[in-house]
Amino acid sequence: GQSLEQPSEVTAVEGAIVQINCTYQTSGFYGLSWYQQHDGGAPTFLSYNALDGLEETGRFSSFLSRSDSYGYLLLQELQMKDSASYFCAVRPGYSTLTFGKGTMLLVSP
Amino acid sequence: NAGVTQTPKFQVLKTGQSMTLQCAQDMNHNSMYWYRQDPGMGLRLIYYSASEGTTDKGEVPNGYNVSRLNKREFSLRLESAAPSQTSVYFCASSPGHSTGGETQYFGPGTRLLVL
């Protein structure tokens, strides 16, 4: 099976940088995805890492270390609208995604 | 394009009643998924359909059935609802199962309360 660990809550102020970590255990591994979900809304895809290293998309970056079974999502220049839940999800081979329990990010003025 | 649509948005059922949740996508995606989301539990996969004509169980399939009606539509049926099935249900789709499954597009969700 698969298991993922991520912090339940992270707080930060506007303009700051925040990192949300995700560690995983899985029998097979093809990559790590990140999703954002605002309260009451649907999850939306943010990024995917299949290889080690950093992927950058605007203010958001995602990192993967396959040897450490570890990844993180980096959010820069935080804005109030970034307050949401963030989920990491592993793709264990040619199968579905397994989601973590999510990290609630609270951005304050 | 509407993306992924779900009906109904809200539903209240009594224990033992049945209902079908509908999902449709207009992105010509091959794969479709049904998840449930409970507080503090993240998203848990109920059933998925890798391609038209196939369905497979996910992590929490008990009490549910699915039908992949065609490439666009994937429905979820609760035959005899139980209070433990009170949850928010999300349908999702992705371009393919073996490639592109990491990028899933979600519908707005159905909020179900079973009394």
mmCIF file of C-alpha atoms in Angstrom, chain A residues 33 35 37 40-45 48 87 91 94-102, chain B residues 33 35 37 40-43 45 48 90 97-99 101-104 106-108 111:
data_model
loop_
_atom_site.group_PDB
_atom_site.id
_atom_site.type_symbol
_atom_site.label_atom_id
_atom_site.label_comp_id
_atom_site.label_asym_id
_atom_site.label_seq_id
_atom_site.Cartn_x
_atom_site.Cartn_y
_atom_site.Cartn_z
ATOM 1 C CA SER A 33 1.472 15.514 -7.647
ATOM 2 C CA TYR A 35 -3.357 19.808 -5.638
ATOM 3 C CA GLN A 37 -8.426 23.041 -2.680
ATOM 4 C CA GLY A 40 -15.978 24.347 -0.330
ATOM 5 C CA GLY A 41 -14.360 23.998 -3.737
ATOM 6 C CA ALA A 42 -12.943 21.295 -5.946
ATOM 7 C CA PRO A 43 -9.301 20.208 -5.913
ATOM 8 C CA THR A 44 -7.251 21.724 -8.730
ATOM 9 C CA PHE A 45 -3.986 20.417 -10.121
ATOM 10 C CA TYR A 48 3.723 17.022 -10.952
ATOM 11 C CA PHE A 87 -2.646 17.811 -0.995
ATOM 12 C CA ARG A 91 1.176 7.765 -8.362
ATOM 13 C CA TYR A 94 0.172 2.509 -13.703
ATOM 14 C CA SER A 95 -2.628 3.044 -11.238
ATOM 15 C CA THR A 96 -4.483 5.785 -9.506
ATOM 16 C CA LEU A 97 -3.367 8.613 -7.268
ATOM 17 C CA THR A 98 -3.229 8.163 -3.513
ATOM 18 C CA PHE A 99 -3.762 11.454 -1.712
ATOM 19 C CA GLY A 100 -2.357 12.651 1.577
ATOM 20 C CA LYS A 101 -4.701 14.063 4.195
ATOM 21 C CA GLY A 102 -3.882 17.628 3.233
ATOM 22 C CA TYR B 33 -12.739 8.530 -10.986
ATOM 23 C CA TYR B 35 -13.687 10.007 -4.639
ATOM 24 C CA GLN B 37 -13.839 13.394 1.038
ATOM 25 C CA GLY B 40 -9.400 15.101 8.070
ATOM 26 C CA MET B 41 -9.324 12.135 5.691
ATOM 27 C CA GLY B 42 -8.284 13.680 2.419
ATOM 28 C CA LEU B 43 -9.593 12.201 -0.815
ATOM 29 C CA LEU B 45 -10.839 6.639 -4.165
ATOM 30 C CA TYR B 48 -12.349 4.313 -11.221
ATOM 31 C CA PHE B 90 -16.025 14.265 -6.202
ATOM 32 C CA HIS B 97 -4.700 5.941 -17.176
ATOM 33 C CA SER B 98 -1.134 4.934 -17.845
ATOM 34 C CA THR B 99 -0.102 8.399 -18.999
ATOM 35 C CA GLY B 101 -3.293 9.990 -14.735
ATOM 36 C CA GLU B 102 -1.279 12.248 -12.484
ATOM 37 C CA THR B 103 -3.255 15.242 -13.708
ATOM 38 C CA GLN B 104 -6.872 14.900 -12.707
ATOM 39 C CA PHE B 106 -12.321 17.531 -10.609
ATOM 40 C CA GLY B 107 -16.002 18.343 -10.687
ATOM 41 C CA PRO B 108 -17.602 20.706 -8.137
ATOM 42 C CA ARG B 111 -22.680 17.033 -0.765
#
